[in-house]
Coordinates of N, CA and C and ligand atoms in Angstrom, one line a residue:
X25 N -5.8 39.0 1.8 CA -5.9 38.2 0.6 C -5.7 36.8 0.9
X26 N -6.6 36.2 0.5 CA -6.7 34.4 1.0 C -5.2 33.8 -0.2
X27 N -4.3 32.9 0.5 CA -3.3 32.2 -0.4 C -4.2 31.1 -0.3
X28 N -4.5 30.9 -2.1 CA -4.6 29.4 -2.4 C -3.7 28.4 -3.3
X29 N -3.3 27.6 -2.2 CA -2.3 26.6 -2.9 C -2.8 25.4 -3.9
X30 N -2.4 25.6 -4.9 CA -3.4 24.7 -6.2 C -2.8 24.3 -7.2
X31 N -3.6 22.7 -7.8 CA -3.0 22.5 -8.6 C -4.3 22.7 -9.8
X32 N -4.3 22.3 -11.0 CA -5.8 22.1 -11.7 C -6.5 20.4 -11.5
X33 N -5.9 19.8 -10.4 CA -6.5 18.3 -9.9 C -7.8 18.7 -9.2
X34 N -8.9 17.8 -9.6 CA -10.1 18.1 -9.2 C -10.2 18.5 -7.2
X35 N -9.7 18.3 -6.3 CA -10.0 18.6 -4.9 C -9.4 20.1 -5.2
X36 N -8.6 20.7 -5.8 CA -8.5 22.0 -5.9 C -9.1 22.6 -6.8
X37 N -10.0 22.0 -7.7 CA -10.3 22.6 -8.2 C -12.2 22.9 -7.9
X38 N -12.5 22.1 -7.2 CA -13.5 22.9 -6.0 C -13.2 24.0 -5.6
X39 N -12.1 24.7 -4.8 CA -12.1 25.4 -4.2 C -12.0 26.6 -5.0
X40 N -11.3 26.4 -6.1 CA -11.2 27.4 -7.4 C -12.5 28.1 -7.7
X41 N -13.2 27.3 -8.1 CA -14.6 27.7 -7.9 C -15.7 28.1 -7.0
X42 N -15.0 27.4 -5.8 CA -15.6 28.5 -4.8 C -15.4 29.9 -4.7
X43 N -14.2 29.8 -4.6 CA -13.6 31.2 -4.3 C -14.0 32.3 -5.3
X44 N -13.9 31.8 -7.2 CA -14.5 32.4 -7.8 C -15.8 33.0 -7.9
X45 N -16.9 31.7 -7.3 CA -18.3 32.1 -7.1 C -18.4 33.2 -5.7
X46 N -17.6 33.2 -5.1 CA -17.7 34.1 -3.8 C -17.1 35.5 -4.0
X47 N -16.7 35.8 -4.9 CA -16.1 36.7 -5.3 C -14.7 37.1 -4.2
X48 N -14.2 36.0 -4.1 CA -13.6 36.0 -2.8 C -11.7 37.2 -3.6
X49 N -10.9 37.7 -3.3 CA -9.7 38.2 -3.6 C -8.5 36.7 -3.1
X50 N -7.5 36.4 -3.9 CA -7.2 35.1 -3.7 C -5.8 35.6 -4.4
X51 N -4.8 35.0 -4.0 CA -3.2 34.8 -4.4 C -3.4 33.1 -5.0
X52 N -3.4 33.1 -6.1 CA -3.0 31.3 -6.7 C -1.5 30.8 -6.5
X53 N -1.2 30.4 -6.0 CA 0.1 29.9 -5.1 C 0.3 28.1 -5.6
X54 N 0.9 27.8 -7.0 CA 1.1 26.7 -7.7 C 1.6 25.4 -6.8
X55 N 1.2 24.2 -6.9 CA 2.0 23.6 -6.1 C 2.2 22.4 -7.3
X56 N 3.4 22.3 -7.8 CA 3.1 21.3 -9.0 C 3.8 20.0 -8.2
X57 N 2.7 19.3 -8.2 CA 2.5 17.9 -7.6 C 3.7 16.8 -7.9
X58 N 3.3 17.0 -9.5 CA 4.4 16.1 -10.4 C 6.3 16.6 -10.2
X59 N 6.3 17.3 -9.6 CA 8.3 17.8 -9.0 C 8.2 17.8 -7.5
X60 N 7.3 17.4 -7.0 CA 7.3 17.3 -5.7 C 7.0 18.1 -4.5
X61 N 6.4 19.1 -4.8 CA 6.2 20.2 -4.4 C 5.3 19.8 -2.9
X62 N 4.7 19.1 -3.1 CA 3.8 19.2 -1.8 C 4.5 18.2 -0.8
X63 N 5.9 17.9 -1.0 CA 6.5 17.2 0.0 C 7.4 17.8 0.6
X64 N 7.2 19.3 0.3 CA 8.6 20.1 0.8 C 8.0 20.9 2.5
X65 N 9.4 21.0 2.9 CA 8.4 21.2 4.4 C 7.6 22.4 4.5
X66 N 8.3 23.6 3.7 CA 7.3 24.9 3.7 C 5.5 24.6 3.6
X67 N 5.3 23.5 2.6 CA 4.4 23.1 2.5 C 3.6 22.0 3.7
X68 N 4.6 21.3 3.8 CA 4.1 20.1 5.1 C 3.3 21.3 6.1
X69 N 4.5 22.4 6.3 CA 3.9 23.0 7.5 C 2.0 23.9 7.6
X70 N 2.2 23.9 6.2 CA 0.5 24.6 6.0 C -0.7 22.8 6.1
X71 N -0.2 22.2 5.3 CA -0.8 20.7 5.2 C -0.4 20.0 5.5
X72 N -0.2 19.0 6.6 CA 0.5 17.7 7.0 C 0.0 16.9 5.9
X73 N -0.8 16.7 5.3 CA -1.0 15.8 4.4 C -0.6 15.5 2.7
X74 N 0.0 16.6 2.9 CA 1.2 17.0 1.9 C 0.6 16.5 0.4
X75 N -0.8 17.4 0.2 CA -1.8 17.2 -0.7 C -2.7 18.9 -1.1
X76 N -2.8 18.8 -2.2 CA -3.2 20.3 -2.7 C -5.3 19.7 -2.7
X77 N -5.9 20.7 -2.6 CA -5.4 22.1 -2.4 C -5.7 22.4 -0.3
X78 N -5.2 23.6 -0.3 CA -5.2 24.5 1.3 C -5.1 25.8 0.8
X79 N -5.6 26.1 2.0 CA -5.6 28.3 1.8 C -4.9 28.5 3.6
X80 N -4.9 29.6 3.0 CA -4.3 30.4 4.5 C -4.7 31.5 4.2
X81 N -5.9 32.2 5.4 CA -6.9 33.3 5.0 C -6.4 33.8 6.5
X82 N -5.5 34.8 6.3 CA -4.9 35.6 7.7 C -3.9 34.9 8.5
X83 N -4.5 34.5 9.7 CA -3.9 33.3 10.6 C -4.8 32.5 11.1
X84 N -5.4 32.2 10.0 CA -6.6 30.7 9.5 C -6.1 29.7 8.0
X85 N -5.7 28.7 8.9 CA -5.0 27.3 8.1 C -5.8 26.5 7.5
X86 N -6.3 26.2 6.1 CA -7.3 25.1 6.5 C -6.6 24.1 4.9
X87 N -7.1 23.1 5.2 CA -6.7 22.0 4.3 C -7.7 21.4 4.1
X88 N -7.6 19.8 3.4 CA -8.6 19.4 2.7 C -10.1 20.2 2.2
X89 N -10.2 19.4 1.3 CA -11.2 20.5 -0.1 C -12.4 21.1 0.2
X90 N -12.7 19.7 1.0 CA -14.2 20.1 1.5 C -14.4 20.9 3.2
X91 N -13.7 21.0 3.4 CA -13.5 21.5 4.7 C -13.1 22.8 4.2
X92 N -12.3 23.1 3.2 CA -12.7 24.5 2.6 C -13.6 25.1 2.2
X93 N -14.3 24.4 1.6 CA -15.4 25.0 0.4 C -16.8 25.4 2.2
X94 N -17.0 24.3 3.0 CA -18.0 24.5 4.1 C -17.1 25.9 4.9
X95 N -15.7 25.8 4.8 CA -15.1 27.3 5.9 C -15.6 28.4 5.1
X96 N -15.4 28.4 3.8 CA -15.9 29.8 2.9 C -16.9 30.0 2.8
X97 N -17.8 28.8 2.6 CA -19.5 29.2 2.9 C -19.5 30.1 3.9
X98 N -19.0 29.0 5.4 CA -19.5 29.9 6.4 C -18.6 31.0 6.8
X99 N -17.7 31.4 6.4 CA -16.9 32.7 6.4 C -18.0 33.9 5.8
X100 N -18.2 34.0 4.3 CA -19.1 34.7 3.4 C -20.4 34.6 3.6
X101 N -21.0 33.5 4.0 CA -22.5 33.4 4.3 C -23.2 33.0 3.1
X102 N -22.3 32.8 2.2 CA -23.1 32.9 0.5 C -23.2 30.8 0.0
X103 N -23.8 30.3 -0.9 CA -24.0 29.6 -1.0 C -24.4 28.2 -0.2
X104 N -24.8 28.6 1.2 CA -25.4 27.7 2.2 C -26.6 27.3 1.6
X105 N -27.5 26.3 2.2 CA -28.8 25.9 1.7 C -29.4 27.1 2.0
X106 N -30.6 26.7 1.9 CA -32.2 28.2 2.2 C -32.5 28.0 3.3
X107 N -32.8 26.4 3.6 CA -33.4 26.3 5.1 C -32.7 25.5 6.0
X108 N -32.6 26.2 7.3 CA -31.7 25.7 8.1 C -31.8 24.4 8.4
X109 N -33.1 23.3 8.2 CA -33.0 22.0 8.4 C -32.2 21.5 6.9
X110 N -31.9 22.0 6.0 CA -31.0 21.2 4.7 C -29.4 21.2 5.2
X111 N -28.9 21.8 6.4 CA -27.6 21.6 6.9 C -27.1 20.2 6.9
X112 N -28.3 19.6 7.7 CA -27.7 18.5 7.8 C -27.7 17.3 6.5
X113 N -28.4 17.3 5.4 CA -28.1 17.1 4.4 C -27.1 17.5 3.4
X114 N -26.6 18.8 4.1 CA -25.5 19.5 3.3 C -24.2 19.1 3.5
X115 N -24.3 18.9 5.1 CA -22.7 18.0 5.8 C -22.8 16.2 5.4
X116 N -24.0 15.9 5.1 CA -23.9 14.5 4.4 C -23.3 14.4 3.0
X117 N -24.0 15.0 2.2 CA -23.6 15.4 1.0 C -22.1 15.7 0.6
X118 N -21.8 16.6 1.5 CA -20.0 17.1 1.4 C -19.2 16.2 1.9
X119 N -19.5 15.1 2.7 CA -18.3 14.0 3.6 C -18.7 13.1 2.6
X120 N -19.7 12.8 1.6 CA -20.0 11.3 0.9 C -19.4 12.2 -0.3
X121 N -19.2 13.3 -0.4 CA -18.0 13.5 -1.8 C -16.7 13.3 -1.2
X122 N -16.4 14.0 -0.3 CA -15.0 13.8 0.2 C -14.3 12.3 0.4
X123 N -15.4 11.5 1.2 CA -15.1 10.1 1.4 C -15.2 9.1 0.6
X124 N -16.3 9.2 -0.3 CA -16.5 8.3 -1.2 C -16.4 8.6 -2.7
X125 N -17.3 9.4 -3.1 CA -16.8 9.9 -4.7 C -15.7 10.2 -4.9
X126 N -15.2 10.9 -4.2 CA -13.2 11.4 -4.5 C -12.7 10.5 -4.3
X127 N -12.5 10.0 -3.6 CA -11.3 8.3 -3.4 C -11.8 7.2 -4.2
X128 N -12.8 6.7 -4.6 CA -13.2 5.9 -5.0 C -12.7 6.1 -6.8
X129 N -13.2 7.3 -7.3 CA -13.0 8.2 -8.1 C -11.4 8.1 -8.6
X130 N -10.9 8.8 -7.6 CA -9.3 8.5 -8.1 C -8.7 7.3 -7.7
X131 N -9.0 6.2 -6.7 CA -8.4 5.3 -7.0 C -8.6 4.2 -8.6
X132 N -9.7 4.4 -8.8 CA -10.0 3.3 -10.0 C -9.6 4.0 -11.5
X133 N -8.9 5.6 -11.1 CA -8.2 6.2 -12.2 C -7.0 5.5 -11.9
X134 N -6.5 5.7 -10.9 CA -4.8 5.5 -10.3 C -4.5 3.8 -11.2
X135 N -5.8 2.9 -10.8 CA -5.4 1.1 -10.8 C -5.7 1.4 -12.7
X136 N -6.5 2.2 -13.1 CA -6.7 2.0 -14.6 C -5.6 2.3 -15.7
X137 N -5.0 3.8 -14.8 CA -4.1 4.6 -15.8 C -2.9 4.4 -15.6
X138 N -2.3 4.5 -13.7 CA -1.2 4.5 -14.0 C -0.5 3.5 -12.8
X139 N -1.7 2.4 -12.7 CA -0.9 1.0 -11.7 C 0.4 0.7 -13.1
X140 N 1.1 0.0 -12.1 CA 2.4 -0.7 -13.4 C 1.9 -1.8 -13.9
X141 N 0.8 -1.9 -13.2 CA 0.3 -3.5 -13.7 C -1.3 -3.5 -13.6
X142 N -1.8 -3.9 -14.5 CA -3.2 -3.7 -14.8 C -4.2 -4.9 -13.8
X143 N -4.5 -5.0 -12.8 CA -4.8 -6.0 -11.5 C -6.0 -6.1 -11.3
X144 N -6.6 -7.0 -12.2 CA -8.0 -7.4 -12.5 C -9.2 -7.7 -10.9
X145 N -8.7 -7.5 -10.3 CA -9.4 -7.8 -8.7 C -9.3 -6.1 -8.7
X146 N -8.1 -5.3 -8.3 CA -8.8 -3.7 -8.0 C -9.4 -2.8 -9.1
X147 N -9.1 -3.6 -10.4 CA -10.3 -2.7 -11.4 C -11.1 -2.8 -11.3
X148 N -11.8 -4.5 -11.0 CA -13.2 -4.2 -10.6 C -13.6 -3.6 -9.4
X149 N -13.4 -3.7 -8.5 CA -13.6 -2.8 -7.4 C -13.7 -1.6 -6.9
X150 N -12.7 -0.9 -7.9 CA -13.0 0.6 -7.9 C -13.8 0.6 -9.1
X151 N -13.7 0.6 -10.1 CA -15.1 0.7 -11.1 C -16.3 0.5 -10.6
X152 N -16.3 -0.7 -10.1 CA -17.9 -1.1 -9.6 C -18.3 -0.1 -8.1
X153 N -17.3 -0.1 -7.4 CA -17.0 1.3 -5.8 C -17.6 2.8 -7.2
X154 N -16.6 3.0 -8.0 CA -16.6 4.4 -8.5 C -18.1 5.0 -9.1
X155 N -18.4 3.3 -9.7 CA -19.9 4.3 -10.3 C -21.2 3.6 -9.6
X156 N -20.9 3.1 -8.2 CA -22.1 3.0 -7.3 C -22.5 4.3 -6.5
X157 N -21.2 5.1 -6.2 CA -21.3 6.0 -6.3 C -21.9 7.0 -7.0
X158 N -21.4 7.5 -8.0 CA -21.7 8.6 -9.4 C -23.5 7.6 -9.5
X159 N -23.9 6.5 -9.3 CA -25.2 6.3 -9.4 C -26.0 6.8 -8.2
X160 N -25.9 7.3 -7.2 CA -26.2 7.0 -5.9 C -26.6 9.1 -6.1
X161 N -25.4 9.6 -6.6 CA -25.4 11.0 -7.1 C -26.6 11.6 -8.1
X162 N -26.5 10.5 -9.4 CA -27.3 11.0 -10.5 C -28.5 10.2 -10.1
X163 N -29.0 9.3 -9.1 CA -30.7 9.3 -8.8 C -31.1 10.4 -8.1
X164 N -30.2 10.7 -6.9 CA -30.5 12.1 -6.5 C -30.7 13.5 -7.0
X165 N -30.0 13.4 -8.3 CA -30.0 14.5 -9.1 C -31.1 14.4 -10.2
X166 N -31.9 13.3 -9.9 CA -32.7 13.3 -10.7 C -34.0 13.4 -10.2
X167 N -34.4 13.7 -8.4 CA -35.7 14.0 -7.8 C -35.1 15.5 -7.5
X168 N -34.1 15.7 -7.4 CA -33.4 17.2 -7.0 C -32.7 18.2 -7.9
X169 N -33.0 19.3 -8.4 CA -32.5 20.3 -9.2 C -30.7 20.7 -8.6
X170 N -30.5 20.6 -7.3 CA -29.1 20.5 -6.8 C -29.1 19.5 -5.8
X171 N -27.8 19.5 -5.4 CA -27.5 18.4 -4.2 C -27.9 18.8 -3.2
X172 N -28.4 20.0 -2.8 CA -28.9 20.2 -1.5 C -30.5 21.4 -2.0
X173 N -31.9 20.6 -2.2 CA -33.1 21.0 -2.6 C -32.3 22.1 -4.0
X174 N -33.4 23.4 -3.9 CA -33.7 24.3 -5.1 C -32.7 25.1 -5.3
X175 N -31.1 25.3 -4.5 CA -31.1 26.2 -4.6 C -29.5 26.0 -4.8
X176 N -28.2 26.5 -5.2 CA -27.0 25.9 -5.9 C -26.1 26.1 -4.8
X177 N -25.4 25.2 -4.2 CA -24.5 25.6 -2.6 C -23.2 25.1 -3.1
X178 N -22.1 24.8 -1.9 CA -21.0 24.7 -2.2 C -21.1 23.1 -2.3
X179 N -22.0 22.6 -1.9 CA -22.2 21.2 -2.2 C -22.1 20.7 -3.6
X180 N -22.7 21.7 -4.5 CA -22.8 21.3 -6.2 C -20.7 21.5 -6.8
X181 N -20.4 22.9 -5.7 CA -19.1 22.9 -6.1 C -18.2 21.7 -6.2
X182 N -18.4 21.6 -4.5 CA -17.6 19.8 -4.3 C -17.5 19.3 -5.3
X183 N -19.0 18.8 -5.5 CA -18.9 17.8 -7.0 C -18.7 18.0 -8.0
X184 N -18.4 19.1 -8.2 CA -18.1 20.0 -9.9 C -16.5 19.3 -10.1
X185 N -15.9 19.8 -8.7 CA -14.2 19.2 -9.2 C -14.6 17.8 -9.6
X186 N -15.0 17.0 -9.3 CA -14.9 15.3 -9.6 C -15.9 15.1 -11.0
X187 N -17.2 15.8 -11.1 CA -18.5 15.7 -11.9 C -18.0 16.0 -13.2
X188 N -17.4 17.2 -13.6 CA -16.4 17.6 -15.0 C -15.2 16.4 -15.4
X189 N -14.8 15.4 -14.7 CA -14.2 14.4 -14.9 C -14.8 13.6 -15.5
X190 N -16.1 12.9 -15.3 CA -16.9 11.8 -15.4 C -16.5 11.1 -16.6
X191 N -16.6 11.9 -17.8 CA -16.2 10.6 -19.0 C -15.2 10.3 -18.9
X192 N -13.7 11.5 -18.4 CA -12.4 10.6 -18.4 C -12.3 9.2 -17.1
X193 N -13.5 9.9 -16.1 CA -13.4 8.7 -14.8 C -13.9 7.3 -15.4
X194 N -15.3 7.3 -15.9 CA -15.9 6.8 -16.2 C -16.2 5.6 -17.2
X195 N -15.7 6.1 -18.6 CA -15.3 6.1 -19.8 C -16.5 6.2 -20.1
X196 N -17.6 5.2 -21.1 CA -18.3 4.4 -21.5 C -19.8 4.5 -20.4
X197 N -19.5 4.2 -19.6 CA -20.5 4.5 -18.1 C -20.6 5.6 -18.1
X198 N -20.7 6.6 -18.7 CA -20.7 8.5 -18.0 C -22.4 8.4 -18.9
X199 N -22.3 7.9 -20.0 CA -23.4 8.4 -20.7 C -24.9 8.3 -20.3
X200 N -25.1 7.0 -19.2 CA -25.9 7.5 -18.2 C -26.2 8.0 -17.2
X201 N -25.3 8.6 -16.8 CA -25.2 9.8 -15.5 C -25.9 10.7 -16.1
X202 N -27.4 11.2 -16.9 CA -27.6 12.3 -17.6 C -28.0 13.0 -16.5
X203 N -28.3 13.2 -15.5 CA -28.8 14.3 -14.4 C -27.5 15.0 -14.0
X204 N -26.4 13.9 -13.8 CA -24.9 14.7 -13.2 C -24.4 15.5 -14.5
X205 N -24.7 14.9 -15.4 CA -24.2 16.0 -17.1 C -25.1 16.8 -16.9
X206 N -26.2 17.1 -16.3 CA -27.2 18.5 -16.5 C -26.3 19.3 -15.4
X207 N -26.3 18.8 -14.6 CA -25.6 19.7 -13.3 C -24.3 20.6 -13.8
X208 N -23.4 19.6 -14.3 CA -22.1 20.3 -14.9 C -22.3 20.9 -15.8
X209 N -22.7 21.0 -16.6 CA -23.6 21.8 -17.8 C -24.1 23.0 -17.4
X210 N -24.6 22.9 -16.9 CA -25.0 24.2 -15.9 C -24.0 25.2 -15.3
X211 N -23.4 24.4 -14.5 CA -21.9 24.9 -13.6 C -21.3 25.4 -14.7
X212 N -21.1 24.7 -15.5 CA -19.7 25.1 -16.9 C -20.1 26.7 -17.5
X213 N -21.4 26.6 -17.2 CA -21.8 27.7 -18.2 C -21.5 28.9 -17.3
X214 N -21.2 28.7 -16.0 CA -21.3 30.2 -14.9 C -19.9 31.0 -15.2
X215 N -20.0 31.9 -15.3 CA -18.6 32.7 -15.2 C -17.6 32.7 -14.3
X216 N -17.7 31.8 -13.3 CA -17.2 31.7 -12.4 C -16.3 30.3 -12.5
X217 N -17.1 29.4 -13.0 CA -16.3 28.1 -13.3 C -15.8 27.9 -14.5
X218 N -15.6 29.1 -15.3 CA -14.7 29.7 -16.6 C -13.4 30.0 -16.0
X219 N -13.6 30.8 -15.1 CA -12.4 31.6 -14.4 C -11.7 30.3 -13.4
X220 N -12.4 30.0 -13.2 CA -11.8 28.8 -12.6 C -10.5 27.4 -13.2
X221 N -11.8 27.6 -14.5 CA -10.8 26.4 -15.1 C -9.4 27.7 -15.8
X222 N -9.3 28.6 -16.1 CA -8.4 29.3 -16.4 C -7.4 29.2 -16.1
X223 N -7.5 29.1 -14.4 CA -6.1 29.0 -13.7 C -4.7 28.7 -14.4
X224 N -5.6 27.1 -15.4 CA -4.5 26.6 -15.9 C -3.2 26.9 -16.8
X225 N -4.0 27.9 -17.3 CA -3.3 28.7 -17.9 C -2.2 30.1 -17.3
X226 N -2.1 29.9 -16.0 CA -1.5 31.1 -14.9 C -0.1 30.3 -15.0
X227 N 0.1 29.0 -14.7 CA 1.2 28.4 -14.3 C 1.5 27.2 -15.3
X228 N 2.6 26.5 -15.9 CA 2.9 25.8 -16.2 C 3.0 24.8 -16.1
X229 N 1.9 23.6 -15.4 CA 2.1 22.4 -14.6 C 3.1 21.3 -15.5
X230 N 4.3 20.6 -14.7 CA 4.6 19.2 -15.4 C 3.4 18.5 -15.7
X231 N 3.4 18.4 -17.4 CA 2.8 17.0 -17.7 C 3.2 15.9 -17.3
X232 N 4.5 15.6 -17.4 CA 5.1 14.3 -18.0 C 5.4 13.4 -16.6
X233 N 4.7 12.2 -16.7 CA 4.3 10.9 -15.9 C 5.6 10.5 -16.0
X234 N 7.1 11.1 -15.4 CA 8.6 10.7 -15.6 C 8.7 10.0 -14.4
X235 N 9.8 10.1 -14.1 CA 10.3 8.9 -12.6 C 10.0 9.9 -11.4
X236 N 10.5 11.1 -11.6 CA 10.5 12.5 -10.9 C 8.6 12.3 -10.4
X237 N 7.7 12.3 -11.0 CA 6.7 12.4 -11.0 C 6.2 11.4 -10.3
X238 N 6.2 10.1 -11.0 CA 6.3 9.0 -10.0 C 6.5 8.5 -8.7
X239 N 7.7 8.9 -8.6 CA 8.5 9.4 -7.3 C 7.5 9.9 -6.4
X240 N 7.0 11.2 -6.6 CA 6.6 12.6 -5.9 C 5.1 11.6 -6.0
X241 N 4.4 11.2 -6.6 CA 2.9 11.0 -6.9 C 2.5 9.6 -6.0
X242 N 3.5 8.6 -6.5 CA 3.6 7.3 -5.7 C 4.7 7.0 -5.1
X243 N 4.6 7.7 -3.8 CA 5.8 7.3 -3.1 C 6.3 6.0 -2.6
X244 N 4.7 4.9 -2.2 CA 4.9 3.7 -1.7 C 5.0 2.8 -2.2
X245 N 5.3 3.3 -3.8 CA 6.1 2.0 -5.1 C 7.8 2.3 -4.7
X246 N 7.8 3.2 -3.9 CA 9.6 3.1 -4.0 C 9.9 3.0 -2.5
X247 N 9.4 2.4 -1.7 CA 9.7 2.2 -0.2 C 11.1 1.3 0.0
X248 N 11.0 0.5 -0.6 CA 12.0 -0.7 -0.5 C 13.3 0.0 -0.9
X249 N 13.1 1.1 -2.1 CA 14.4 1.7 -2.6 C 15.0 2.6 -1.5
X250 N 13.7 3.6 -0.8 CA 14.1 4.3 -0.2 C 15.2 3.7 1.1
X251 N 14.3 2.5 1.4 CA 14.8 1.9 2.9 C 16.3 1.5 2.9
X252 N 16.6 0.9 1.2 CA 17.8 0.6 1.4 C 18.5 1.7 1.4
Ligands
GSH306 N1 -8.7 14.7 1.1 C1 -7.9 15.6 0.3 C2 -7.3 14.9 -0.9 C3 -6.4 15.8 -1.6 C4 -5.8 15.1 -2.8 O1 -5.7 13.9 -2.9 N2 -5.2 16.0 -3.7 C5 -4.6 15.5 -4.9 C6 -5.0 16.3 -6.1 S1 -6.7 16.0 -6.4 C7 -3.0 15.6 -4.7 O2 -2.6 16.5 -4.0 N3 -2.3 14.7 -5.3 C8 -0.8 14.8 -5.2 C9 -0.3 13.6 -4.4 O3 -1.0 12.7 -4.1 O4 0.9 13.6 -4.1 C10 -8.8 16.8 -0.2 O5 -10.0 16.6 -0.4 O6 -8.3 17.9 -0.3

């Protein structure tokens, strides 16, 4: 039985959906971010990056999101492209979500929602970073039925964790992303990314953005405190 360490934050919640779409057997193993959980060493020792989500499938380790979702493809065999020349568009696809949509993505959440000071030089930058992106996604989704040709891979997963975000990322700017809203629309409707979003309801995550949370979330606003 694969342990998957998870929170309901979009990089785990790709893998939720993988697993679900793969009909994979899975232990949901909570890691609530907001009390600190992913800084404790039990945890360091599965992720040095001390960031959800990771699995541990036997005595096979693996961490970050997308590096999961490509291990379970190729573990199962199941949602790879059709033809073996779309690999290499497939490992493009999966490192420009990992690299660029997800960080771009959550940083211009991070400077919008919860900087202590609202810093008109990195709003625009990740805004303008976040939906050059999400544009770069929805022209391609607009010559292509999925991210990788005709046929639905773990590549559409990737982007499902971040793509179901779009209006909260977005605000205002989501409403032209109409190809990325067909995609997730789509995805939302599978029984698999039902079960997926469920999770949330297994465990009780801290809501509350307290000092505890802060702390645990942005560690490098308290360096100075720490040092002294
Ligand atoms: N590159 C990593 C990033 C993982 C990541 O940033 N996870 C977030 C949730 S989406 C997290 O663990 N946040 C808690 C924290 O930063 O302390 C991946 O794709 O798995």
């Amino acid at each position: 039985m694969i342990k998957f360490y998870y929170s309901t934050a979009p990089n785990p919640m790709k893998v939720a959906l993988c697993l679900e779409e793969m009909g994979l057997a899975y232990e949901p193993i909570p890691i609530d971010t907001r009390k600190g959980a992913q800084h404790r060493p039990e945890y360091l020792a599965i992720n040095p990056n001390g960031k959800v989500p990771s699995i541990v499938d036997g005595d096979v380790t693996v961490f970050d999101s997308n590096a999961i979702v490509l291990y379970l493809a190729e573990k199962t065999g199941k949602f790879l492209p059709a033809k073996k020349e779309q690999r290499g568009p497939m490992l493009s696809w999966l490192m420009f979500i990992a690299s660029g949509v997800g960080p771009f993505s959550g940083q211009y959440v991070h400077f919008k929602v919860y900087a202590p000071e609202k810093i008109a030089y990195a709003l625009n930058r990740y805004e303008f970073e976040a939906l050059r992106h999400w544009n770069i996604v929805d022209a391609h989704l607009a010559k292509s039925k999925y991210m990788v040709g005709d046929t639905y891979t773990v590549v559409d997963m990737a982007l499902w964790g971040w793509a179901r975000l779009v209006p909260n990322i977005l605000g205002d700017h989501a409403a032209k992303l109409t190809n990325v809203k067909r995609l997730v629309d789509e995805i939302n409707a599978r029984p698999a990314s039902q079960k997926a979003i469920a999770l949330k309801d297994r465990h009780a995550f801290k809501t509350e953005m307290d000092d505890e949370a802060k702390r645990a979330m942005f560690p490098g606003n308290y360096r100075a405190q720490a040092a002294g």
